[in-house]
PDB file of C-alpha atoms in Angstrom:
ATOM      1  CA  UNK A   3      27.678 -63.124 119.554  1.00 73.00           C
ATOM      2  CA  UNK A   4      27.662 -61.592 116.056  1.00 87.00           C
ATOM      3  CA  UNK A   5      25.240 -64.077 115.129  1.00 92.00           C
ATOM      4  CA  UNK A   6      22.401 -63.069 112.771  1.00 95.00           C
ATOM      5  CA  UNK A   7      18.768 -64.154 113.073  1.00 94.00           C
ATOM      6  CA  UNK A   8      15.623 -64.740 110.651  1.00 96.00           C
ATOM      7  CA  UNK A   9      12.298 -66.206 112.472  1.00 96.00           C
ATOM      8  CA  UNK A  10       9.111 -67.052 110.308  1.00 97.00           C
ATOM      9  CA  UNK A  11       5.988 -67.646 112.120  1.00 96.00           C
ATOM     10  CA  UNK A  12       3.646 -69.033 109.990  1.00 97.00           C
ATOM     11  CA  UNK A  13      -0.185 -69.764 111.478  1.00 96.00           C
ATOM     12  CA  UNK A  14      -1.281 -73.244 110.702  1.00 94.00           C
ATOM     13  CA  UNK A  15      -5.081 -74.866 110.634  1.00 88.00           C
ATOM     14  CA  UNK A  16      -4.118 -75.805 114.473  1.00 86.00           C
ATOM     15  CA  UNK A  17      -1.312 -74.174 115.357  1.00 94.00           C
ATOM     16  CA  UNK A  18       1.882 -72.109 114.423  1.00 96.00           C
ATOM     17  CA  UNK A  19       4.966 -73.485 112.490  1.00 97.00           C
ATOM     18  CA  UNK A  20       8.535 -71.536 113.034  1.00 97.00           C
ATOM     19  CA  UNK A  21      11.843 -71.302 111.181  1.00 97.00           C
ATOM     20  CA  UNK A  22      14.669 -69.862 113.002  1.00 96.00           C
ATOM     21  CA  UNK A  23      17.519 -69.507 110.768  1.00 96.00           C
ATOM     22  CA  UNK A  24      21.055 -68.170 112.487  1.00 94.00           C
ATOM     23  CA  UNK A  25      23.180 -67.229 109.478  1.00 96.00           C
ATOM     24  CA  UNK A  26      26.796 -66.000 110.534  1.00 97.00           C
ATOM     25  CA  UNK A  27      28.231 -63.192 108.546  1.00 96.00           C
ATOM     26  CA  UNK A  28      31.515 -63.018 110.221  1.00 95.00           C
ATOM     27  CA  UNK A  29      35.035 -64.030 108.883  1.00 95.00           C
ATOM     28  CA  UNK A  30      34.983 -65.901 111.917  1.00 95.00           C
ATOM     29  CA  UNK A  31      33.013 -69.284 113.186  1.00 96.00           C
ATOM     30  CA  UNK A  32      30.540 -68.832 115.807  1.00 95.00           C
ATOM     31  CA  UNK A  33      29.489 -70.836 118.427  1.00 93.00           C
ATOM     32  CA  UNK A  34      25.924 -72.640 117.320  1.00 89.00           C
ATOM     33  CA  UNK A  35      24.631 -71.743 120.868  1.00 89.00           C
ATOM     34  CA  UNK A  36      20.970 -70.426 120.573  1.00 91.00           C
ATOM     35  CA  UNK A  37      17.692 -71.828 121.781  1.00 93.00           C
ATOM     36  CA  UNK A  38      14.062 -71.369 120.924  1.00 94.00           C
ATOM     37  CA  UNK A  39      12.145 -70.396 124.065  1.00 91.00           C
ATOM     38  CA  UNK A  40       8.774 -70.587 123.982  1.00 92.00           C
ATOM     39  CA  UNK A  41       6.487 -70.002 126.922  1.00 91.00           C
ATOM     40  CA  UNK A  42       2.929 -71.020 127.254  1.00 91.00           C
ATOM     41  CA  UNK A  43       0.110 -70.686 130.306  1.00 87.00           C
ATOM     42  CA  UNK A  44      -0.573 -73.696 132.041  1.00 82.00           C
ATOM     43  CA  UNK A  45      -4.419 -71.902 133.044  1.00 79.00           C
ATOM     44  CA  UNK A  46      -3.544 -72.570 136.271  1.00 80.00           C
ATOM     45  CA  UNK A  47      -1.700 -74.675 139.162  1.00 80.00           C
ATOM     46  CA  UNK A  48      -2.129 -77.537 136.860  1.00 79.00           C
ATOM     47  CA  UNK A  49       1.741 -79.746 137.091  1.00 84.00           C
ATOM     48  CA  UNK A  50       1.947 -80.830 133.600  1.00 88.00           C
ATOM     49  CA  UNK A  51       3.136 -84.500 132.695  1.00 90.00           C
ATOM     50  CA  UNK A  52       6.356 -84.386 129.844  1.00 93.00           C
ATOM     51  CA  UNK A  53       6.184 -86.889 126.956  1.00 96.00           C
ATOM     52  CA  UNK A  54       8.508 -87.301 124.285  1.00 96.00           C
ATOM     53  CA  UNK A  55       7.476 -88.732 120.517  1.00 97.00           C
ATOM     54  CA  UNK A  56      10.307 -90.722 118.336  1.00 96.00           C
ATOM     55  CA  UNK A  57       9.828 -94.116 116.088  1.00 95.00           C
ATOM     56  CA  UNK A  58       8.427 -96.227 118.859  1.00 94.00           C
ATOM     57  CA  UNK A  59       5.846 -93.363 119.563  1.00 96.00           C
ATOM     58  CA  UNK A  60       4.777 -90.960 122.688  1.00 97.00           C
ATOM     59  CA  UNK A  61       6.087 -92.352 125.858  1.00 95.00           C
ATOM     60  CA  UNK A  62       6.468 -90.573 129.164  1.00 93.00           C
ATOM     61  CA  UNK A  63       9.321 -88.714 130.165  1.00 90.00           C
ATOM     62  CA  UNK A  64      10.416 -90.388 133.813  1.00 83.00           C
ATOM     63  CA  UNK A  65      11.943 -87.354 135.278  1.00 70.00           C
ATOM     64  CA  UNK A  66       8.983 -85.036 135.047  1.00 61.00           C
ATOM     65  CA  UNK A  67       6.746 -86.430 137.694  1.00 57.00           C
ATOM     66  CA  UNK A  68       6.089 -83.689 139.134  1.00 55.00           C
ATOM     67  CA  UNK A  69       7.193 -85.128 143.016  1.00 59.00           C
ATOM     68  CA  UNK A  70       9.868 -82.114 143.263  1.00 58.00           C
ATOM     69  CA  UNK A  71       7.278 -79.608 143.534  1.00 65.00           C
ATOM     70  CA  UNK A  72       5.301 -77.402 140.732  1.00 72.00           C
ATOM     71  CA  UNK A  73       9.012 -75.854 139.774  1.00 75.00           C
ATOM     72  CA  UNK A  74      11.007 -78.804 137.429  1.00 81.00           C
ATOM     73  CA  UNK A  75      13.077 -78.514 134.543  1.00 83.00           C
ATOM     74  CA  UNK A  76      15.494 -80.819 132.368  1.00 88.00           C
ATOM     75  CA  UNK A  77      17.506 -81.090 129.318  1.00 91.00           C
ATOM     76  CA  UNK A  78      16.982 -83.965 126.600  1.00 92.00           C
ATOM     77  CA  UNK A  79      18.627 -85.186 123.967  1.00 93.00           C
ATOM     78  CA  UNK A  80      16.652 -85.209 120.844  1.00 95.00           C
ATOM     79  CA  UNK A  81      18.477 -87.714 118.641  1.00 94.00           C
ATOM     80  CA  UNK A  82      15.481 -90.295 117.694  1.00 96.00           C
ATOM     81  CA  UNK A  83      12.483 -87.550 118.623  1.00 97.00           C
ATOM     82  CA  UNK A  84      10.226 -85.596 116.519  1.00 97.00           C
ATOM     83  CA  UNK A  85       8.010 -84.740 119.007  1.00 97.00           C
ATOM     84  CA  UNK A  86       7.679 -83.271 122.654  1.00 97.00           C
ATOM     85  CA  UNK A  87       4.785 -82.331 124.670  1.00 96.00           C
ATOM     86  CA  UNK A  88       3.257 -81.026 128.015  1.00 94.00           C
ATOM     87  CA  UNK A  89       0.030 -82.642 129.334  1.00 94.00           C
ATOM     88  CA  UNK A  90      -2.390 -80.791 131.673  1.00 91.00           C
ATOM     89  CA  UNK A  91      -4.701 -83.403 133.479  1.00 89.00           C
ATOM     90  CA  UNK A  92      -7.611 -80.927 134.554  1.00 87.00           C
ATOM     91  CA  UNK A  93      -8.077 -79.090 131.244  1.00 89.00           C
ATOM     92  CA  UNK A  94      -6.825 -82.204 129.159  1.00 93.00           C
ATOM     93  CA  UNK A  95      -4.755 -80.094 127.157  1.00 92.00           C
ATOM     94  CA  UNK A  96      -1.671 -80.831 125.664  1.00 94.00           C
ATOM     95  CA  UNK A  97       0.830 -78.310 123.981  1.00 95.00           C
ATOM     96  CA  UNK A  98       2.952 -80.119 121.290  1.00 97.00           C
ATOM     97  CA  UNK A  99       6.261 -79.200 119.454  1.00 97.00           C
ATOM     98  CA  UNK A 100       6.503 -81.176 116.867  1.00 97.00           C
ATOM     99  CA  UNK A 101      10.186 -80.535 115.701  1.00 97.00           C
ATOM    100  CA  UNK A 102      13.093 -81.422 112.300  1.00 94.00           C
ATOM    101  CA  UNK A 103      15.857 -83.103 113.497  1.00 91.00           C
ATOM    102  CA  UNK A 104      18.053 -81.001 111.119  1.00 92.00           C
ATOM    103  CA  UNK A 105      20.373 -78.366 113.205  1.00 92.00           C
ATOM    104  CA  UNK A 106      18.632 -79.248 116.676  1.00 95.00           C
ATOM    105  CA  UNK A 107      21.314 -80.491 119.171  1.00 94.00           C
ATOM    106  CA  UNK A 108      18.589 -81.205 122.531  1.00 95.00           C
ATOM    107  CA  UNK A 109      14.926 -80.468 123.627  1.00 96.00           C
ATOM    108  CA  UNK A 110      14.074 -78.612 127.098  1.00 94.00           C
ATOM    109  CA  UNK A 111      11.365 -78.345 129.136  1.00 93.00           C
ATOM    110  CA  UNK A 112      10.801 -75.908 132.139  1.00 90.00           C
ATOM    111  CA  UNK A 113       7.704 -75.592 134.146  1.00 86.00           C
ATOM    112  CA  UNK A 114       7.099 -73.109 137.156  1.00 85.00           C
ATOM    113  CA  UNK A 115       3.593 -73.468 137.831  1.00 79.00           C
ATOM    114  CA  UNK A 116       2.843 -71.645 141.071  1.00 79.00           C
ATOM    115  CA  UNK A 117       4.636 -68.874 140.423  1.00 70.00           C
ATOM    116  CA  UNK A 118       2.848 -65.955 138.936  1.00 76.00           C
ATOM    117  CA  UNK A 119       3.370 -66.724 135.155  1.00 75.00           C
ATOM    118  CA  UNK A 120       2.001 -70.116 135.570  1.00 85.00           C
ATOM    119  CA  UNK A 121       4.111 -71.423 132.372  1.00 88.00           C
ATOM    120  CA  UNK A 122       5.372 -74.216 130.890  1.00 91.00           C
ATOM    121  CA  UNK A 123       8.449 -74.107 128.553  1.00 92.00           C
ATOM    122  CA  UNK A 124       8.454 -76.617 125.463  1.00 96.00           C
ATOM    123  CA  UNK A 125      12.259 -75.451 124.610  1.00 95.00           C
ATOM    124  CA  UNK A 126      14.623 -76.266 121.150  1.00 97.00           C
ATOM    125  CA  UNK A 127      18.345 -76.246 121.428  1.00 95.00           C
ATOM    126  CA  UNK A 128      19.990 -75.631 118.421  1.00 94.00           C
ATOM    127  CA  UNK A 129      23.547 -78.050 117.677  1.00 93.00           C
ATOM    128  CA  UNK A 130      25.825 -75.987 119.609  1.00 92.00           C
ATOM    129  CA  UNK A 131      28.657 -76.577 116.905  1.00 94.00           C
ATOM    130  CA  UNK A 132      29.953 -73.818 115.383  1.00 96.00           C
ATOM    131  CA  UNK A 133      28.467 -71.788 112.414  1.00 96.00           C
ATOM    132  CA  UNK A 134      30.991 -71.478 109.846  1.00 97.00           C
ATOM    133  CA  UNK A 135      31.663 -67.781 108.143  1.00 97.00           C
ATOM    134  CA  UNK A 136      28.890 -67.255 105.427  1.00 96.00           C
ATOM    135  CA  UNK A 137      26.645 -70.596 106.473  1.00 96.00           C
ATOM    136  CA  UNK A 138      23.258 -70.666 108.024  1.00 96.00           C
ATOM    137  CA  UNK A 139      21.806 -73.143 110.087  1.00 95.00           C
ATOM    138  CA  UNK A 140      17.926 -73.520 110.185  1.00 96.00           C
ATOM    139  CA  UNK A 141      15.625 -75.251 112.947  1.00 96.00           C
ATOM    140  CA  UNK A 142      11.939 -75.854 111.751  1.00 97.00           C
ATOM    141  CA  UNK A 143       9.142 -76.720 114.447  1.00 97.00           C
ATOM    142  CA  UNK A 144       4.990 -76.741 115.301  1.00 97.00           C
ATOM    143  CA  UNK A 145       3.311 -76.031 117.906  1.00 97.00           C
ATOM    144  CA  UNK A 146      -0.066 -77.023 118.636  1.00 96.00           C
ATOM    145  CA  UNK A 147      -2.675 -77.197 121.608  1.00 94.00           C
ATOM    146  CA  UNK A 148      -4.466 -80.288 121.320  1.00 94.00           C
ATOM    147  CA  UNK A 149      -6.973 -81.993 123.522  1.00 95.00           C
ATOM    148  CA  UNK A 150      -6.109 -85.562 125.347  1.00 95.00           C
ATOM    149  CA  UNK A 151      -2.861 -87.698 127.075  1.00 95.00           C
ATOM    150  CA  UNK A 152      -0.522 -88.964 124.048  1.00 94.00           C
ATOM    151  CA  UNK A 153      -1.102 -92.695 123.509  1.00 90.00           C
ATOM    152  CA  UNK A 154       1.666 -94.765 123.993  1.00 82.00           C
TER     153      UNK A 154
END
């Protein structure tokens, strides 16, 4: 969309931070509408639980049981959360995005397990609103793999 992007990966002692800055050299606003997709192997058939980190700390996200089936996905808001992660049981393994509120509009997740790829999708949605001529926005996140279930 005309949009122009700058991504800094940056390896950290247990992990890898990003910045993903969209600047927008048109004479024109653009639409905000871009979204970090990372995807990660679950090491097997292993339906991950979702759990989502703000003030009040980790607590489990309620729609990703798991009872539809090793294919589930959903959109979250991400006003009040700093954090989002997938848990795998079997390997007690969790994968973490730890996320800046600034210029993120919602969090996603996506997980096709029994499918070839195995993955699981820890996704940032940038604020959709629009990028004014000469302006940047910037979204800043970690990830990490890190053993054990959050705490709630």
């Amino acid at each position: 969309n005309g949009l122009r992007l700058r991504r800094t990966l940056t390896l950290t002692g247990d992990g890898v931070a990003g910045e993903w800055t969209f600047a927008n050299p048109s004479a024109e606003p653009l639409p905000g509408k871009v979204k970090i997709h990372p995807e990660f192997w679950a090491q097997g058939k292993h339906i991950p639980e979702i759990w989502l980190r703000g003030a009040q700390g980790w607590r489990r996200h309620p729609g990703a049981t798991g009872q539809s089936g090793p294919l589930q996905h959903d959109r979250v808001p991400a006003e009040g959360l700093d954090a989002m992660a997938a848990y795998l049981a079997e390997p007690d393994l969790r994968i973490e995005a730890h996320i800046q509120p600034e210029g993120v509009g919602d969090l996603m997740y996506f997980f096709h397990v029994d499918g070839p790829g195995q993955q699981i999708n820890l996704e940032i949605v940038a604020d959709p609103a629009p990028i004014p001529p000469g302006e940047s926005r910037t979204i800043r996140a970690e990830y990490r793999v890190v053993r054990g279930r959050p705490a709630p």
